[in-house]
Amino acid sequence: MALLEILEYPDERLRRVAKPVKQFDEYIKQIVADMLETMYHAQGAGLAATQVDIDKRIVVIDISETRDQPEVLINPSYKAVGDKRSELPEGCLSVPGFYDSLGRYDHIILTATDADGNLYTKECTGIMAVCVQHEIDHLDGKLLIDEISMLKKQRFEKKLTKIRKMQERAR
Ligand code: GNR
Ligand code: NI
């Protein structure tokens, strides 16, 4: 087990499009274990391999209060059910200081495999649906600040500058 470093905006490695997993071996299981450890340590609801500089389509999610319901999504994709949008705000471990709703689909059907390569589908609504869409965006090199208005982006950049200064002082 190992804690992995989480990349932060504007790191260009967050922009890569991750490659599908083709072989389900011990190496993949080790990555999944390390990603789960890193997600729990960072107190995130989810983590995509792209965020820890691994160029593979692997996601871990745990939206439970008790932090004991890990879900593994390898080569995930989804289809929207209906057109209802979620107003749940979302944050990102790679984009500190930004927190807002992006109007994601509220209801999706997820298709993915587990760490053994077994295909499954799962109906997701609410926070789980938002989280799945957020993580798949990471695998495609997208971040939650990409489509926001100029005004919101300027506010975010200002806040980020402040956060970075505080981090520097704390070192
Ligand atoms: O910790 C996280 N919380 C969260 C809240 C609402 C919607 C999505 C998320 S994912 C985020 C962790 C993260 O950055 N995953 O990529
Ligand atoms: Ni994120």
mmCIF file with all atom_site columns, C-alpha atoms and ligand atoms in Angstrom:
data_model
loop_
_atom_site.group_PDB
_atom_site.id
_atom_site.type_symbol
_atom_site.label_atom_id
_atom_site.label_alt_id
_atom_site.label_comp_id
_atom_site.label_asym_id
_atom_site.label_entity_id
_atom_site.label_seq_id
_atom_site.pdbx_PDB_ins_code
_atom_site.Cartn_x
_atom_site.Cartn_y
_atom_site.Cartn_z
_atom_site.occupancy
_atom_site.B_iso_or_equiv
_atom_site.pdbx_formal_charge
_atom_site.auth_seq_id
_atom_site.auth_comp_id
_atom_site.auth_asym_id
_atom_site.auth_atom_id
_atom_site.pdbx_PDB_model_num
ATOM   1   C  CA  . MET A 1 1   ? 0.000   0.000  0.000   1.00 0.00 ? 1   MET A CA  1
ATOM   2   C  CA  . ALA A 1 2   ? 1.170   3.503  -0.773  1.00 0.00 ? 2   ALA A CA  1
ATOM   3   C  CA  . LEU A 1 3   ? -0.172  7.033  -0.616  1.00 0.00 ? 3   LEU A CA  1
ATOM   4   C  CA  . LEU A 1 4   ? -0.039  8.696  -4.031  1.00 0.00 ? 4   LEU A CA  1
ATOM   5   C  CA  . GLU A 1 5   ? 0.505   12.404 -4.707  1.00 0.00 ? 5   GLU A CA  1
ATOM   6   C  CA  . ILE A 1 6   ? -2.585  14.211 -6.031  1.00 0.00 ? 6   ILE A CA  1
ATOM   7   C  CA  . LEU A 1 7   ? -1.858  16.563 -8.944  1.00 0.00 ? 7   LEU A CA  1
ATOM   8   C  CA  . GLU A 1 8   ? -3.377  20.052 -8.788  1.00 0.00 ? 8   GLU A CA  1
ATOM   9   C  CA  . TYR A 1 9   ? -4.549  22.559 -11.402 1.00 0.00 ? 9   TYR A CA  1
ATOM   10  C  CA  . PRO A 1 10  ? -2.895  23.877 -13.578 1.00 0.00 ? 10  PRO A CA  1
ATOM   11  C  CA  . ASP A 1 11  ? -0.703  20.750 -13.867 1.00 0.00 ? 11  ASP A CA  1
ATOM   12  C  CA  . GLU A 1 12  ? -0.811  19.742 -17.546 1.00 0.00 ? 12  GLU A CA  1
ATOM   13  C  CA  . ARG A 1 13  ? -0.785  16.041 -16.669 1.00 0.00 ? 13  ARG A CA  1
ATOM   14  C  CA  . LEU A 1 14  ? -4.426  16.489 -15.576 1.00 0.00 ? 14  LEU A CA  1
ATOM   15  C  CA  . ARG A 1 15  ? -5.196  17.122 -19.277 1.00 0.00 ? 15  ARG A CA  1
ATOM   16  C  CA  . ARG A 1 16  ? -4.188  13.710 -20.606 1.00 0.00 ? 16  ARG A CA  1
ATOM   17  C  CA  . VAL A 1 17  ? -6.854  11.337 -21.936 1.00 0.00 ? 17  VAL A CA  1
ATOM   18  C  CA  . ALA A 1 18  ? -6.331  8.088  -20.019 1.00 0.00 ? 18  ALA A CA  1
ATOM   19  C  CA  . LYS A 1 19  ? -5.957  4.726  -21.784 1.00 0.00 ? 19  LYS A CA  1
ATOM   20  C  CA  . PRO A 1 20  ? -8.306  1.759  -21.341 1.00 0.00 ? 20  PRO A CA  1
ATOM   21  C  CA  . VAL A 1 21  ? -7.241  -1.079 -19.040 1.00 0.00 ? 21  VAL A CA  1
ATOM   22  C  CA  . LYS A 1 22  ? -6.766  -4.231 -21.125 1.00 0.00 ? 22  LYS A CA  1
ATOM   23  C  CA  . GLN A 1 23  ? -5.115  -6.648 -18.692 1.00 0.00 ? 23  GLN A CA  1
ATOM   24  C  CA  . PHE A 1 24  ? -6.567  -7.242 -15.251 1.00 0.00 ? 24  PHE A CA  1
ATOM   25  C  CA  . ASP A 1 25  ? -3.487  -8.299 -13.328 1.00 0.00 ? 25  ASP A CA  1
ATOM   26  C  CA  . GLU A 1 26  ? -1.881  -7.756 -9.921  1.00 0.00 ? 26  GLU A CA  1
ATOM   27  C  CA  . TYR A 1 27  ? -0.489  -4.421 -11.087 1.00 0.00 ? 27  TYR A CA  1
ATOM   28  C  CA  . ILE A 1 28  ? -4.021  -3.068 -11.644 1.00 0.00 ? 28  ILE A CA  1
ATOM   29  C  CA  . LYS A 1 29  ? -5.148  -4.401 -8.253  1.00 0.00 ? 29  LYS A CA  1
ATOM   30  C  CA  . GLN A 1 30  ? -2.194  -2.632 -6.616  1.00 0.00 ? 30  GLN A CA  1
ATOM   31  C  CA  . ILE A 1 31  ? -3.128  0.667  -8.318  1.00 0.00 ? 31  ILE A CA  1
ATOM   32  C  CA  . VAL A 1 32  ? -6.740  0.275  -7.110  1.00 0.00 ? 32  VAL A CA  1
ATOM   33  C  CA  . ALA A 1 33  ? -5.561  -0.394 -3.530  1.00 0.00 ? 33  ALA A CA  1
ATOM   34  C  CA  . ASP A 1 34  ? -3.234  2.629  -3.579  1.00 0.00 ? 34  ASP A CA  1
ATOM   35  C  CA  . MET A 1 35  ? -5.961  4.850  -5.072  1.00 0.00 ? 35  MET A CA  1
ATOM   36  C  CA  . LEU A 1 36  ? -8.449  3.791  -2.360  1.00 0.00 ? 36  LEU A CA  1
ATOM   37  C  CA  . GLU A 1 37  ? -5.886  4.528  0.356   1.00 0.00 ? 37  GLU A CA  1
ATOM   38  C  CA  . THR A 1 38  ? -5.153  7.928  -1.217  1.00 0.00 ? 38  THR A CA  1
ATOM   39  C  CA  . MET A 1 39  ? -8.872  8.781  -1.585  1.00 0.00 ? 39  MET A CA  1
ATOM   40  C  CA  . TYR A 1 40  ? -9.634  7.929  2.057   1.00 0.00 ? 40  TYR A CA  1
ATOM   41  C  CA  . HIS A 1 41  ? -6.561  9.809  3.276   1.00 0.00 ? 41  HIS A CA  1
ATOM   42  C  CA  . ALA A 1 42  ? -7.573  12.916 1.290   1.00 0.00 ? 42  ALA A CA  1
ATOM   43  C  CA  . GLN A 1 43  ? -11.195 12.523 2.466   1.00 0.00 ? 43  GLN A CA  1
ATOM   44  C  CA  . GLY A 1 44  ? -12.469 12.602 -1.119  1.00 0.00 ? 44  GLY A CA  1
ATOM   45  C  CA  . ALA A 1 45  ? -15.692 11.068 -2.395  1.00 0.00 ? 45  ALA A CA  1
ATOM   46  C  CA  . GLY A 1 46  ? -13.882 9.784  -5.470  1.00 0.00 ? 46  GLY A CA  1
ATOM   47  C  CA  . LEU A 1 47  ? -10.522 9.669  -7.219  1.00 0.00 ? 47  LEU A CA  1
ATOM   48  C  CA  . ALA A 1 48  ? -9.524  9.160  -10.859 1.00 0.00 ? 48  ALA A CA  1
ATOM   49  C  CA  . ALA A 1 49  ? -6.164  7.638  -11.864 1.00 0.00 ? 49  ALA A CA  1
ATOM   50  C  CA  . THR A 1 50  ? -5.379  10.792 -13.876 1.00 0.00 ? 50  THR A CA  1
ATOM   51  C  CA  . GLN A 1 51  ? -5.250  12.750 -10.594 1.00 0.00 ? 51  GLN A CA  1
ATOM   52  C  CA  . VAL A 1 52  ? -2.421  10.564 -9.302  1.00 0.00 ? 52  VAL A CA  1
ATOM   53  C  CA  . ASP A 1 53  ? -0.474  10.637 -12.591 1.00 0.00 ? 53  ASP A CA  1
ATOM   54  C  CA  . ILE A 1 54  ? -1.542  7.164  -13.734 1.00 0.00 ? 54  ILE A CA  1
ATOM   55  C  CA  . ASP A 1 55  ? -2.540  7.091  -17.389 1.00 0.00 ? 55  ASP A CA  1
ATOM   56  C  CA  . LYS A 1 56  ? -5.293  4.445  -17.102 1.00 0.00 ? 56  LYS A CA  1
ATOM   57  C  CA  . ARG A 1 57  ? -9.097  4.478  -17.054 1.00 0.00 ? 57  ARG A CA  1
ATOM   58  C  CA  . ILE A 1 58  ? -9.455  3.605  -13.356 1.00 0.00 ? 58  ILE A CA  1
ATOM   59  C  CA  . VAL A 1 59  ? -11.755 5.336  -10.826 1.00 0.00 ? 59  VAL A CA  1
ATOM   60  C  CA  . VAL A 1 60  ? -12.528 4.692  -7.163  1.00 0.00 ? 60  VAL A CA  1
ATOM   61  C  CA  . ILE A 1 61  ? -15.576 6.143  -5.388  1.00 0.00 ? 61  ILE A CA  1
ATOM   62  C  CA  . ASP A 1 62  ? -16.983 5.983  -1.857  1.00 0.00 ? 62  ASP A CA  1
ATOM   63  C  CA  . ILE A 1 63  ? -19.939 8.246  -1.160  1.00 0.00 ? 63  ILE A CA  1
ATOM   64  C  CA  . SER A 1 64  ? -20.904 6.499  2.112   1.00 0.00 ? 64  SER A CA  1
ATOM   65  C  CA  . GLU A 1 65  ? -20.874 8.379  5.430   1.00 0.00 ? 65  GLU A CA  1
ATOM   66  C  CA  . THR A 1 66  ? -19.114 5.432  7.038   1.00 0.00 ? 66  THR A CA  1
ATOM   67  C  CA  . ARG A 1 67  ? -16.337 5.370  4.400   1.00 0.00 ? 67  ARG A CA  1
ATOM   68  C  CA  . ASP A 1 68  ? -16.571 1.606  4.027   1.00 0.00 ? 68  ASP A CA  1
ATOM   69  C  CA  . GLN A 1 69  ? -18.376 1.210  0.676   1.00 0.00 ? 69  GLN A CA  1
ATOM   70  C  CA  . PRO A 1 70  ? -15.577 1.358  -1.919  1.00 0.00 ? 70  PRO A CA  1
ATOM   71  C  CA  . GLU A 1 71  ? -16.609 1.140  -5.567  1.00 0.00 ? 71  GLU A CA  1
ATOM   72  C  CA  . VAL A 1 72  ? -14.151 0.374  -8.351  1.00 0.00 ? 72  VAL A CA  1
ATOM   73  C  CA  . LEU A 1 73  ? -14.894 1.601  -11.880 1.00 0.00 ? 73  LEU A CA  1
ATOM   74  C  CA  . ILE A 1 74  ? -12.542 0.438  -14.622 1.00 0.00 ? 74  ILE A CA  1
ATOM   75  C  CA  . ASN A 1 75  ? -13.108 1.615  -18.224 1.00 0.00 ? 75  ASN A CA  1
ATOM   76  C  CA  . PRO A 1 76  ? -16.331 3.344  -17.076 1.00 0.00 ? 76  PRO A CA  1
ATOM   77  C  CA  . SER A 1 77  ? -18.947 4.914  -19.338 1.00 0.00 ? 77  SER A CA  1
ATOM   78  C  CA  . TYR A 1 78  ? -22.493 6.135  -18.776 1.00 0.00 ? 78  TYR A CA  1
ATOM   79  C  CA  . LYS A 1 79  ? -25.764 6.925  -20.502 1.00 0.00 ? 79  LYS A CA  1
ATOM   80  C  CA  . ALA A 1 80  ? -28.074 9.654  -19.239 1.00 0.00 ? 80  ALA A CA  1
ATOM   81  C  CA  . VAL A 1 81  ? -31.613 8.659  -18.224 1.00 0.00 ? 81  VAL A CA  1
ATOM   82  C  CA  . GLY A 1 82  ? -33.942 11.555 -18.946 1.00 0.00 ? 82  GLY A CA  1
ATOM   83  C  CA  . ASP A 1 83  ? -32.821 15.161 -18.912 1.00 0.00 ? 83  ASP A CA  1
ATOM   84  C  CA  . LYS A 1 84  ? -33.166 16.107 -15.222 1.00 0.00 ? 84  LYS A CA  1
ATOM   85  C  CA  . ARG A 1 85  ? -30.158 18.080 -13.952 1.00 0.00 ? 85  ARG A CA  1
ATOM   86  C  CA  . SER A 1 86  ? -28.569 17.924 -10.522 1.00 0.00 ? 86  SER A CA  1
ATOM   87  C  CA  . GLU A 1 87  ? -28.051 21.073 -8.482  1.00 0.00 ? 87  GLU A CA  1
ATOM   88  C  CA  . LEU A 1 88  ? -25.629 19.411 -6.078  1.00 0.00 ? 88  LEU A CA  1
ATOM   89  C  CA  . PRO A 1 89  ? -22.440 21.449 -5.745  1.00 0.00 ? 89  PRO A CA  1
ATOM   90  C  CA  . GLU A 1 90  ? -19.188 19.597 -6.394  1.00 0.00 ? 90  GLU A CA  1
ATOM   91  C  CA  . GLY A 1 91  ? -15.589 20.128 -5.414  1.00 0.00 ? 91  GLY A CA  1
ATOM   92  C  CA  . CYS A 1 92  ? -12.360 18.555 -6.646  1.00 0.00 ? 92  CYS A CA  1
ATOM   93  C  CA  . LEU A 1 93  ? -9.178  17.503 -4.863  1.00 0.00 ? 93  LEU A CA  1
ATOM   94  C  CA  . SER A 1 94  ? -7.239  18.753 -7.914  1.00 0.00 ? 94  SER A CA  1
ATOM   95  C  CA  . VAL A 1 95  ? -9.009  22.140 -7.980  1.00 0.00 ? 95  VAL A CA  1
ATOM   96  C  CA  . PRO A 1 96  ? -8.797  23.437 -4.394  1.00 0.00 ? 96  PRO A CA  1
ATOM   97  C  CA  . GLY A 1 97  ? -11.077 26.350 -3.558  1.00 0.00 ? 97  GLY A CA  1
ATOM   98  C  CA  . PHE A 1 98  ? -13.743 25.764 -6.219  1.00 0.00 ? 98  PHE A CA  1
ATOM   99  C  CA  . TYR A 1 99  ? -17.175 24.485 -5.234  1.00 0.00 ? 99  TYR A CA  1
ATOM   100 C  CA  . ASP A 1 100 ? -20.263 24.791 -7.413  1.00 0.00 ? 100 ASP A CA  1
ATOM   101 C  CA  . SER A 1 101 ? -23.010 22.927 -9.260  1.00 0.00 ? 101 SER A CA  1
ATOM   102 C  CA  . LEU A 1 102 ? -22.328 22.137 -12.916 1.00 0.00 ? 102 LEU A CA  1
ATOM   103 C  CA  . GLY A 1 103 ? -25.852 20.925 -13.707 1.00 0.00 ? 103 GLY A CA  1
ATOM   104 C  CA  . ARG A 1 104 ? -24.841 17.314 -14.367 1.00 0.00 ? 104 ARG A CA  1
ATOM   105 C  CA  . TYR A 1 105 ? -27.354 14.580 -15.194 1.00 0.00 ? 105 TYR A CA  1
ATOM   106 C  CA  . ASP A 1 106 ? -29.231 13.502 -12.072 1.00 0.00 ? 106 ASP A CA  1
ATOM   107 C  CA  . HIS A 1 107 ? -29.839 9.963  -13.344 1.00 0.00 ? 107 HIS A CA  1
ATOM   108 C  CA  . ILE A 1 108 ? -27.457 7.758  -15.334 1.00 0.00 ? 108 ILE A CA  1
ATOM   109 C  CA  . ILE A 1 109 ? -26.742 4.137  -16.133 1.00 0.00 ? 109 ILE A CA  1
ATOM   110 C  CA  . LEU A 1 110 ? -23.095 3.342  -15.422 1.00 0.00 ? 110 LEU A CA  1
ATOM   111 C  CA  . THR A 1 111 ? -21.248 0.559  -17.226 1.00 0.00 ? 111 THR A CA  1
ATOM   112 C  CA  . ALA A 1 112 ? -17.781 -0.461 -15.965 1.00 0.00 ? 112 ALA A CA  1
ATOM   113 C  CA  . THR A 1 113 ? -15.746 -3.444 -14.853 1.00 0.00 ? 113 THR A CA  1
ATOM   114 C  CA  . ASP A 1 114 ? -14.474 -4.307 -11.386 1.00 0.00 ? 114 ASP A CA  1
ATOM   115 C  CA  . ALA A 1 115 ? -10.809 -4.976 -10.555 1.00 0.00 ? 115 ALA A CA  1
ATOM   116 C  CA  . ASP A 1 116 ? -11.173 -8.572 -11.834 1.00 0.00 ? 116 ASP A CA  1
ATOM   117 C  CA  . GLY A 1 117 ? -12.481 -7.413 -15.212 1.00 0.00 ? 117 GLY A CA  1
ATOM   118 C  CA  . ASN A 1 118 ? -16.111 -8.413 -14.581 1.00 0.00 ? 118 ASN A CA  1
ATOM   119 C  CA  . LEU A 1 119 ? -18.505 -6.108 -16.439 1.00 0.00 ? 119 LEU A CA  1
ATOM   120 C  CA  . TYR A 1 120 ? -21.391 -4.570 -14.477 1.00 0.00 ? 120 TYR A CA  1
ATOM   121 C  CA  . THR A 1 121 ? -24.045 -1.910 -14.930 1.00 0.00 ? 121 THR A CA  1
ATOM   122 C  CA  . LYS A 1 122 ? -25.469 0.216  -12.151 1.00 0.00 ? 122 LYS A CA  1
ATOM   123 C  CA  . GLU A 1 123 ? -28.233 2.778  -11.964 1.00 0.00 ? 123 GLU A CA  1
ATOM   124 C  CA  . CYS A 1 124 ? -26.949 5.954  -10.279 1.00 0.00 ? 124 CYS A CA  1
ATOM   125 C  CA  . THR A 1 125 ? -28.817 9.047  -9.066  1.00 0.00 ? 125 THR A CA  1
ATOM   126 C  CA  . GLY A 1 126 ? -28.004 12.144 -7.024  1.00 0.00 ? 126 GLY A CA  1
ATOM   127 C  CA  . ILE A 1 127 ? -24.492 12.458 -5.604  1.00 0.00 ? 127 ILE A CA  1
ATOM   128 C  CA  . MET A 1 128 ? -23.368 9.087  -7.053  1.00 0.00 ? 128 MET A CA  1
ATOM   129 C  CA  . ALA A 1 129 ? -24.457 10.160 -10.559 1.00 0.00 ? 129 ALA A CA  1
ATOM   130 C  CA  . VAL A 1 130 ? -22.633 13.493 -10.183 1.00 0.00 ? 130 VAL A CA  1
ATOM   131 C  CA  . CYS A 1 131 ? -19.524 11.783 -8.839  1.00 0.00 ? 131 CYS A CA  1
ATOM   132 C  CA  . VAL A 1 132 ? -19.360 9.259  -11.716 1.00 0.00 ? 132 VAL A CA  1
ATOM   133 C  CA  . GLN A 1 133 ? -19.621 12.068 -14.303 1.00 0.00 ? 133 GLN A CA  1
ATOM   134 C  CA  . HIS A 1 134 ? -16.959 14.079 -12.433 1.00 0.00 ? 134 HIS A CA  1
ATOM   135 C  CA  . GLU A 1 135 ? -14.510 11.157 -12.386 1.00 0.00 ? 135 GLU A CA  1
ATOM   136 C  CA  . ILE A 1 136 ? -15.046 10.186 -16.037 1.00 0.00 ? 136 ILE A CA  1
ATOM   137 C  CA  . ASP A 1 137 ? -14.320 13.824 -16.954 1.00 0.00 ? 137 ASP A CA  1
ATOM   138 C  CA  . HIS A 1 138 ? -10.927 13.429 -15.195 1.00 0.00 ? 138 HIS A CA  1
ATOM   139 C  CA  . LEU A 1 139 ? -10.155 10.366 -17.348 1.00 0.00 ? 139 LEU A CA  1
ATOM   140 C  CA  . ASP A 1 140 ? -10.868 12.539 -20.395 1.00 0.00 ? 140 ASP A CA  1
ATOM   141 C  CA  . GLY A 1 141 ? -8.593  15.354 -19.185 1.00 0.00 ? 141 GLY A CA  1
ATOM   142 C  CA  . LYS A 1 142 ? -11.453 17.675 -18.190 1.00 0.00 ? 142 LYS A CA  1
ATOM   143 C  CA  . LEU A 1 143 ? -11.796 19.722 -14.999 1.00 0.00 ? 143 LEU A CA  1
ATOM   144 C  CA  . LEU A 1 144 ? -14.854 21.284 -13.381 1.00 0.00 ? 144 LEU A CA  1
ATOM   145 C  CA  . ILE A 1 145 ? -13.639 24.826 -14.105 1.00 0.00 ? 145 ILE A CA  1
ATOM   146 C  CA  . ASP A 1 146 ? -13.474 24.270 -17.870 1.00 0.00 ? 146 ASP A CA  1
ATOM   147 C  CA  . GLU A 1 147 ? -17.016 25.337 -18.740 1.00 0.00 ? 147 GLU A CA  1
ATOM   148 C  CA  . ILE A 1 148 ? -17.722 27.995 -16.113 1.00 0.00 ? 148 ILE A CA  1
ATOM   149 C  CA  . SER A 1 149 ? -18.299 31.690 -16.845 1.00 0.00 ? 149 SER A CA  1
ATOM   150 C  CA  . MET A 1 150 ? -15.388 34.167 -17.111 1.00 0.00 ? 150 MET A CA  1
ATOM   151 C  CA  . LEU A 1 151 ? -16.546 35.849 -13.898 1.00 0.00 ? 151 LEU A CA  1
ATOM   152 C  CA  . LYS A 1 152 ? -16.562 32.598 -11.908 1.00 0.00 ? 152 LYS A CA  1
ATOM   153 C  CA  . LYS A 1 153 ? -13.189 31.645 -13.387 1.00 0.00 ? 153 LYS A CA  1
ATOM   154 C  CA  . GLN A 1 154 ? -11.651 35.008 -12.382 1.00 0.00 ? 154 GLN A CA  1
ATOM   155 C  CA  . ARG A 1 155 ? -13.024 34.628 -8.852  1.00 0.00 ? 155 ARG A CA  1
ATOM   156 C  CA  . PHE A 1 156 ? -11.598 31.123 -8.682  1.00 0.00 ? 156 PHE A CA  1
ATOM   157 C  CA  . GLU A 1 157 ? -8.130  32.177 -9.944  1.00 0.00 ? 157 GLU A CA  1
ATOM   158 C  CA  . LYS A 1 158 ? -8.018  34.950 -7.307  1.00 0.00 ? 158 LYS A CA  1
ATOM   159 C  CA  . LYS A 1 159 ? -8.971  32.526 -4.560  1.00 0.00 ? 159 LYS A CA  1
ATOM   160 C  CA  . LEU A 1 160 ? -6.374  30.020 -5.789  1.00 0.00 ? 160 LEU A CA  1
ATOM   161 C  CA  . THR A 1 161 ? -3.633  32.658 -5.616  1.00 0.00 ? 161 THR A CA  1
ATOM   162 C  CA  . LYS A 1 162 ? -4.598  33.291 -1.979  1.00 0.00 ? 162 LYS A CA  1
ATOM   163 C  CA  . ILE A 1 163 ? -4.645  29.576 -1.161  1.00 0.00 ? 163 ILE A CA  1
ATOM   164 C  CA  . ARG A 1 164 ? -1.199  29.105 -2.753  1.00 0.00 ? 164 ARG A CA  1
ATOM   165 C  CA  . LYS A 1 165 ? 0.245   32.028 -0.727  1.00 0.00 ? 165 LYS A CA  1
ATOM   166 C  CA  . MET A 1 166 ? -1.147  30.549 2.486   1.00 0.00 ? 166 MET A CA  1
ATOM   167 C  CA  . GLN A 1 167 ? 0.311   27.159 1.602   1.00 0.00 ? 167 GLN A CA  1
ATOM   168 C  CA  . GLU A 1 168 ? 3.697   28.753 0.996   1.00 0.00 ? 168 GLU A CA  1
ATOM   169 C  CA  . ARG A 1 169 ? 3.640   30.568 4.350   1.00 0.00 ? 169 ARG A CA  1
ATOM   170 C  CA  . ALA A 1 170 ? 2.733   27.325 6.113   1.00 0.00 ? 170 ALA A CA  1
ATOM   171 C  CA  . ARG A 1 171 ? 5.824   25.586 4.713   1.00 0.00 ? 171 ARG A CA  1
HETATM 172 O  O1  . GNR B 2 .   ? -14.234 14.791 -2.840  1.00 0.00 ? 1   GNR B O1  1
HETATM 173 C  C1  . GNR B 2 .   ? -14.948 15.029 -3.809  1.00 0.00 ? 1   GNR B C1  1
HETATM 174 N  N1  . GNR B 2 .   ? -16.219 15.418 -3.592  1.00 0.00 ? 1   GNR B N1  1
HETATM 175 C  C2  . GNR B 2 .   ? -17.145 15.536 -4.598  1.00 0.00 ? 1   GNR B C2  1
HETATM 176 C  C3  . GNR B 2 .   ? -18.333 16.180 -4.293  1.00 0.00 ? 1   GNR B C3  1
HETATM 177 C  C4  . GNR B 2 .   ? -19.302 16.305 -5.245  1.00 0.00 ? 1   GNR B C4  1
HETATM 178 C  C5  . GNR B 2 .   ? -19.113 15.803 -6.509  1.00 0.00 ? 1   GNR B C5  1
HETATM 179 C  C6  . GNR B 2 .   ? -17.925 15.179 -6.840  1.00 0.00 ? 1   GNR B C6  1
HETATM 180 C  C7  . GNR B 2 .   ? -16.942 15.049 -5.893  1.00 0.00 ? 1   GNR B C7  1
HETATM 181 S  S1  . GNR B 2 .   ? -15.486 14.224 -6.298  1.00 0.00 ? 1   GNR B S1  1
HETATM 182 C  C8  . GNR B 2 .   ? -14.376 14.950 -5.162  1.00 0.00 ? 1   GNR B C8  1
HETATM 183 C  C9  . GNR B 2 .   ? -13.040 14.231 -5.194  1.00 0.00 ? 1   GNR B C9  1
HETATM 184 C  C10 . GNR B 2 .   ? -12.402 14.428 -6.544  1.00 0.00 ? 1   GNR B C10 1
HETATM 185 O  O2  . GNR B 2 .   ? -11.820 15.418 -6.871  1.00 0.00 ? 1   GNR B O2  1
HETATM 186 N  N2  . GNR B 2 .   ? -12.532 13.441 -7.389  1.00 0.00 ? 1   GNR B N2  1
HETATM 187 O  O3  . GNR B 2 .   ? -12.026 13.556 -8.629  1.00 0.00 ? 1   GNR B O3  1
HETATM 188 NI NI  . NI  B 3 .   ? -11.964 15.670 -9.040  1.00 0.00 ? 2   NI  B NI  1
#
